[in-house]
């Protein structure tokens, strides 16, 4: 039985931009291979596999053990999981990118520490080696726009 995927629950882009511009500081990072961090249970794996020719012409059932990005439900699941790690009161989740926002550097650091703690508790692997990622900043690029929180406008 095929069903359409659930809604993505992405916040409207104008709300995200407004949230960034009304914040004083932002810390951001992305999840390392986010979709592949979701294990598939035994009962579901049969739907994520294929019969492949094995040695001597025998067919072998190969099944994925983790969620694949190409599955139509994957983005919605990833978004919802991200929203658990980073509640809307503390930031913005855009599928596999996390933006912790706040009115002061101290508050953003407090929220960031809480986010990292929740991520560690569930074993989420994060990536913040990009320039500016992982540190409170006033200048950053997100969703194809450059933001300058000093002026309160996209650059």
PDB file of C-alpha atoms in Angstrom:
ATOM      1  CA  UNK A   1       0.000   0.000   0.000  1.00  0.00           C
ATOM      2  CA  UNK A   2       1.560   3.274  -1.120  1.00  0.00           C
ATOM      3  CA  UNK A   3       0.858   6.438   0.812  1.00  0.00           C
ATOM      4  CA  UNK A   4       2.159   9.925   0.184  1.00  0.00           C
ATOM      5  CA  UNK A   5       4.824  11.131   2.613  1.00  0.00           C
ATOM      6  CA  UNK A   6       3.795  13.327   5.522  1.00  0.00           C
ATOM      7  CA  UNK A   7       4.257  17.097   5.288  1.00  0.00           C
ATOM      8  CA  UNK A   8       7.850  18.260   5.684  1.00  0.00           C
ATOM      9  CA  UNK A   9       7.143  20.718   8.515  1.00  0.00           C
ATOM     10  CA  UNK A  10       9.743  23.113   7.151  1.00  0.00           C
ATOM     11  CA  UNK A  11       9.067  26.578   8.486  1.00  0.00           C
ATOM     12  CA  UNK A  12       8.086  29.111   5.811  1.00  0.00           C
ATOM     13  CA  UNK A  13      11.223  30.735   4.379  1.00  0.00           C
ATOM     14  CA  UNK A  14      10.045  34.243   5.274  1.00  0.00           C
ATOM     15  CA  UNK A  15       9.639  33.119   8.916  1.00  0.00           C
ATOM     16  CA  UNK A  16      13.176  31.709   8.923  1.00  0.00           C
ATOM     17  CA  UNK A  17      14.635  34.915   7.480  1.00  0.00           C
ATOM     18  CA  UNK A  18      12.672  37.012   9.966  1.00  0.00           C
ATOM     19  CA  UNK A  19      13.845  34.786  12.835  1.00  0.00           C
ATOM     20  CA  UNK A  20      17.472  35.174  11.798  1.00  0.00           C
ATOM     21  CA  UNK A  21      17.210  38.925  11.429  1.00  0.00           C
ATOM     22  CA  UNK A  22      15.469  39.362  14.778  1.00  0.00           C
ATOM     23  CA  UNK A  23      18.228  37.406  16.546  1.00  0.00           C
ATOM     24  CA  UNK A  24      21.423  38.949  17.797  1.00  0.00           C
ATOM     25  CA  UNK A  25      23.622  35.859  17.399  1.00  0.00           C
ATOM     26  CA  UNK A  26      23.463  32.564  15.540  1.00  0.00           C
ATOM     27  CA  UNK A  27      25.412  29.317  15.868  1.00  0.00           C
ATOM     28  CA  UNK A  28      24.960  26.728  13.143  1.00  0.00           C
ATOM     29  CA  UNK A  29      26.070  23.282  12.049  1.00  0.00           C
ATOM     30  CA  UNK A  30      24.836  20.483   9.898  1.00  0.00           C
ATOM     31  CA  UNK A  31      24.360  16.826  10.631  1.00  0.00           C
ATOM     32  CA  UNK A  32      26.964  14.525   9.174  1.00  0.00           C
ATOM     33  CA  UNK A  33      25.183  12.211   6.696  1.00  0.00           C
ATOM     34  CA  UNK A  34      21.934  12.910   8.555  1.00  0.00           C
ATOM     35  CA  UNK A  35      19.714  10.509   6.621  1.00  0.00           C
ATOM     36  CA  UNK A  36      22.096   7.611   7.176  1.00  0.00           C
ATOM     37  CA  UNK A  37      21.998   8.085  10.961  1.00  0.00           C
ATOM     38  CA  UNK A  38      18.502   6.554  11.146  1.00  0.00           C
ATOM     39  CA  UNK A  39      18.594   2.778  11.559  1.00  0.00           C
ATOM     40  CA  UNK A  40      15.895   0.731   9.862  1.00  0.00           C
ATOM     41  CA  UNK A  41      14.230  -1.959  11.937  1.00  0.00           C
ATOM     42  CA  UNK A  42      14.313  -5.589  10.812  1.00  0.00           C
ATOM     43  CA  UNK A  43      10.645  -5.566   9.804  1.00  0.00           C
ATOM     44  CA  UNK A  44      11.104  -2.581   7.497  1.00  0.00           C
ATOM     45  CA  UNK A  45      14.386  -3.548   5.829  1.00  0.00           C
ATOM     46  CA  UNK A  46      12.714  -5.840   3.313  1.00  0.00           C
ATOM     47  CA  UNK A  47      11.211  -2.735   1.705  1.00  0.00           C
ATOM     48  CA  UNK A  48      14.658  -1.191   1.274  1.00  0.00           C
ATOM     49  CA  UNK A  49      16.493  -3.828  -0.642  1.00  0.00           C
ATOM     50  CA  UNK A  50      16.912  -5.729  -3.842  1.00  0.00           C
ATOM     51  CA  UNK A  51      17.750  -9.177  -5.137  1.00  0.00           C
ATOM     52  CA  UNK A  52      21.210  -9.067  -6.657  1.00  0.00           C
ATOM     53  CA  UNK A  53      23.131 -11.727  -8.508  1.00  0.00           C
ATOM     54  CA  UNK A  54      25.591 -13.327  -6.131  1.00  0.00           C
ATOM     55  CA  UNK A  55      28.371 -15.836  -6.656  1.00  0.00           C
ATOM     56  CA  UNK A  56      27.582 -18.689  -9.035  1.00  0.00           C
ATOM     57  CA  UNK A  57      24.387 -17.044 -10.287  1.00  0.00           C
ATOM     58  CA  UNK A  58      22.467 -17.264  -7.047  1.00  0.00           C
ATOM     59  CA  UNK A  59      20.380 -14.293  -6.042  1.00  0.00           C
ATOM     60  CA  UNK A  60      21.168 -12.634  -2.764  1.00  0.00           C
ATOM     61  CA  UNK A  61      18.748 -10.399  -0.886  1.00  0.00           C
ATOM     62  CA  UNK A  62      20.525  -7.142  -0.006  1.00  0.00           C
ATOM     63  CA  UNK A  63      18.797  -4.767   2.407  1.00  0.00           C
ATOM     64  CA  UNK A  64      19.688  -1.330   3.669  1.00  0.00           C
ATOM     65  CA  UNK A  65      20.288  -1.009   7.384  1.00  0.00           C
ATOM     66  CA  UNK A  66      19.828   2.779   7.417  1.00  0.00           C
ATOM     67  CA  UNK A  67      17.357   5.217   5.903  1.00  0.00           C
ATOM     68  CA  UNK A  68      18.267   6.408   2.414  1.00  0.00           C
ATOM     69  CA  UNK A  69      17.926  10.018   1.320  1.00  0.00           C
ATOM     70  CA  UNK A  70      16.008   9.087  -1.829  1.00  0.00           C
ATOM     71  CA  UNK A  71      13.054   7.603   0.049  1.00  0.00           C
ATOM     72  CA  UNK A  72      10.127  10.025  -0.172  1.00  0.00           C
ATOM     73  CA  UNK A  73       9.491   9.944   3.596  1.00  0.00           C
ATOM     74  CA  UNK A  74      13.153  10.523   4.551  1.00  0.00           C
ATOM     75  CA  UNK A  75      13.146  14.351   4.541  1.00  0.00           C
ATOM     76  CA  UNK A  76      10.018  14.501   6.715  1.00  0.00           C
ATOM     77  CA  UNK A  77      11.491  12.039   9.216  1.00  0.00           C
ATOM     78  CA  UNK A  78      14.808  13.899   9.260  1.00  0.00           C
ATOM     79  CA  UNK A  79      13.048  17.247   9.814  1.00  0.00           C
ATOM     80  CA  UNK A  80      10.980  15.890  12.699  1.00  0.00           C
ATOM     81  CA  UNK A  81      14.002  14.301  14.373  1.00  0.00           C
ATOM     82  CA  UNK A  82      15.884  17.583  14.026  1.00  0.00           C
ATOM     83  CA  UNK A  83      13.003  19.448  15.635  1.00  0.00           C
ATOM     84  CA  UNK A  84      13.305  17.179  18.678  1.00  0.00           C
ATOM     85  CA  UNK A  85      17.012  17.994  18.997  1.00  0.00           C
ATOM     86  CA  UNK A  86      16.472  21.719  18.488  1.00  0.00           C
ATOM     87  CA  UNK A  87      13.071  22.997  19.656  1.00  0.00           C
ATOM     88  CA  UNK A  88      11.609  25.992  17.815  1.00  0.00           C
ATOM     89  CA  UNK A  89      12.030  28.092  20.968  1.00  0.00           C
ATOM     90  CA  UNK A  90      15.819  27.758  20.604  1.00  0.00           C
ATOM     91  CA  UNK A  91      16.406  27.814  16.880  1.00  0.00           C
ATOM     92  CA  UNK A  92      15.550  26.733  13.369  1.00  0.00           C
ATOM     93  CA  UNK A  93      15.927  23.306  11.770  1.00  0.00           C
ATOM     94  CA  UNK A  94      16.183  23.060   7.988  1.00  0.00           C
ATOM     95  CA  UNK A  95      16.232  19.276   7.344  1.00  0.00           C
ATOM     96  CA  UNK A  96      19.878  18.607   8.268  1.00  0.00           C
ATOM     97  CA  UNK A  97      21.064  22.103   9.193  1.00  0.00           C
ATOM     98  CA  UNK A  98      20.649  23.424  12.715  1.00  0.00           C
ATOM     99  CA  UNK A  99      20.602  27.154  13.544  1.00  0.00           C
ATOM    100  CA  UNK A 100      20.661  28.050  17.239  1.00  0.00           C
ATOM    101  CA  UNK A 101      19.513  31.657  17.643  1.00  0.00           C
ATOM    102  CA  UNK A 102      19.264  34.062  20.544  1.00  0.00           C
ATOM    103  CA  UNK A 103      19.293  37.615  21.829  1.00  0.00           C
ATOM    104  CA  UNK A 104      22.805  37.448  23.335  1.00  0.00           C
ATOM    105  CA  UNK A 105      26.028  35.552  22.867  1.00  0.00           C
ATOM    106  CA  UNK A 106      25.650  34.048  26.350  1.00  0.00           C
ATOM    107  CA  UNK A 107      22.106  32.830  25.645  1.00  0.00           C
ATOM    108  CA  UNK A 108      23.116  31.352  22.282  1.00  0.00           C
ATOM    109  CA  UNK A 109      26.003  29.504  23.937  1.00  0.00           C
ATOM    110  CA  UNK A 110      23.618  28.122  26.600  1.00  0.00           C
ATOM    111  CA  UNK A 111      21.176  26.941  23.922  1.00  0.00           C
ATOM    112  CA  UNK A 112      24.037  25.534  21.818  1.00  0.00           C
ATOM    113  CA  UNK A 113      25.338  23.522  24.782  1.00  0.00           C
ATOM    114  CA  UNK A 114      21.843  22.105  25.350  1.00  0.00           C
ATOM    115  CA  UNK A 115      21.525  21.212  21.677  1.00  0.00           C
ATOM    116  CA  UNK A 116      24.932  19.463  21.691  1.00  0.00           C
ATOM    117  CA  UNK A 117      23.974  17.552  24.839  1.00  0.00           C
ATOM    118  CA  UNK A 118      20.729  16.306  23.259  1.00  0.00           C
ATOM    119  CA  UNK A 119      22.619  15.351  20.090  1.00  0.00           C
ATOM    120  CA  UNK A 120      25.176  13.380  22.143  1.00  0.00           C
ATOM    121  CA  UNK A 121      22.422  11.608  24.078  1.00  0.00           C
ATOM    122  CA  UNK A 122      20.921  10.188  20.894  1.00  0.00           C
ATOM    123  CA  UNK A 123      24.258   9.603  19.163  1.00  0.00           C
ATOM    124  CA  UNK A 124      23.726  12.193  16.405  1.00  0.00           C
ATOM    125  CA  UNK A 125      26.895  13.001  14.507  1.00  0.00           C
ATOM    126  CA  UNK A 126      27.305  16.697  13.732  1.00  0.00           C
ATOM    127  CA  UNK A 127      29.614  18.534  11.372  1.00  0.00           C
ATOM    128  CA  UNK A 128      30.740  22.059  12.133  1.00  0.00           C
ATOM    129  CA  UNK A 129      34.071  22.393  10.377  1.00  0.00           C
ATOM    130  CA  UNK A 130      32.728  24.956   7.907  1.00  0.00           C
ATOM    131  CA  UNK A 131      33.839  28.540   8.333  1.00  0.00           C
ATOM    132  CA  UNK A 132      31.957  30.082  11.242  1.00  0.00           C
ATOM    133  CA  UNK A 133      30.074  26.921  12.168  1.00  0.00           C
ATOM    134  CA  UNK A 134      29.976  25.997  15.847  1.00  0.00           C
ATOM    135  CA  UNK A 135      30.678  29.526  17.136  1.00  0.00           C
ATOM    136  CA  UNK A 136      28.291  32.415  17.832  1.00  0.00           C
ATOM    137  CA  UNK A 137      28.413  34.780  14.890  1.00  0.00           C
ATOM    138  CA  UNK A 138      26.839  37.911  13.492  1.00  0.00           C
ATOM    139  CA  UNK A 139      27.654  37.039   9.856  1.00  0.00           C
ATOM    140  CA  UNK A 140      26.702  33.781   8.154  1.00  0.00           C
ATOM    141  CA  UNK A 141      25.359  32.270   4.949  1.00  0.00           C
ATOM    142  CA  UNK A 142      22.175  30.226   5.066  1.00  0.00           C
ATOM    143  CA  UNK A 143      19.564  29.113   2.561  1.00  0.00           C
ATOM    144  CA  UNK A 144      21.422  30.862  -0.245  1.00  0.00           C
ATOM    145  CA  UNK A 145      21.533  34.240   1.519  1.00  0.00           C
ATOM    146  CA  UNK A 146      24.246  36.056   3.434  1.00  0.00           C
ATOM    147  CA  UNK A 147      23.118  37.524   6.753  1.00  0.00           C
ATOM    148  CA  UNK A 148      24.575  40.433   8.693  1.00  0.00           C
ATOM    149  CA  UNK A 149      23.007  40.593  12.156  1.00  0.00           C
ATOM    150  CA  UNK A 150      24.839  43.819  12.941  1.00  0.00           C
ATOM    151  CA  UNK A 151      22.725  45.649  10.364  1.00  0.00           C
ATOM    152  CA  UNK A 152      19.731  43.310  10.630  1.00  0.00           C
ATOM    153  CA  UNK A 153      19.620  42.645   6.888  1.00  0.00           C
ATOM    154  CA  UNK A 154      20.625  40.019   4.396  1.00  0.00           C
ATOM    155  CA  UNK A 155      23.770  41.013   2.503  1.00  0.00           C
TER     156      UNK A 155
END
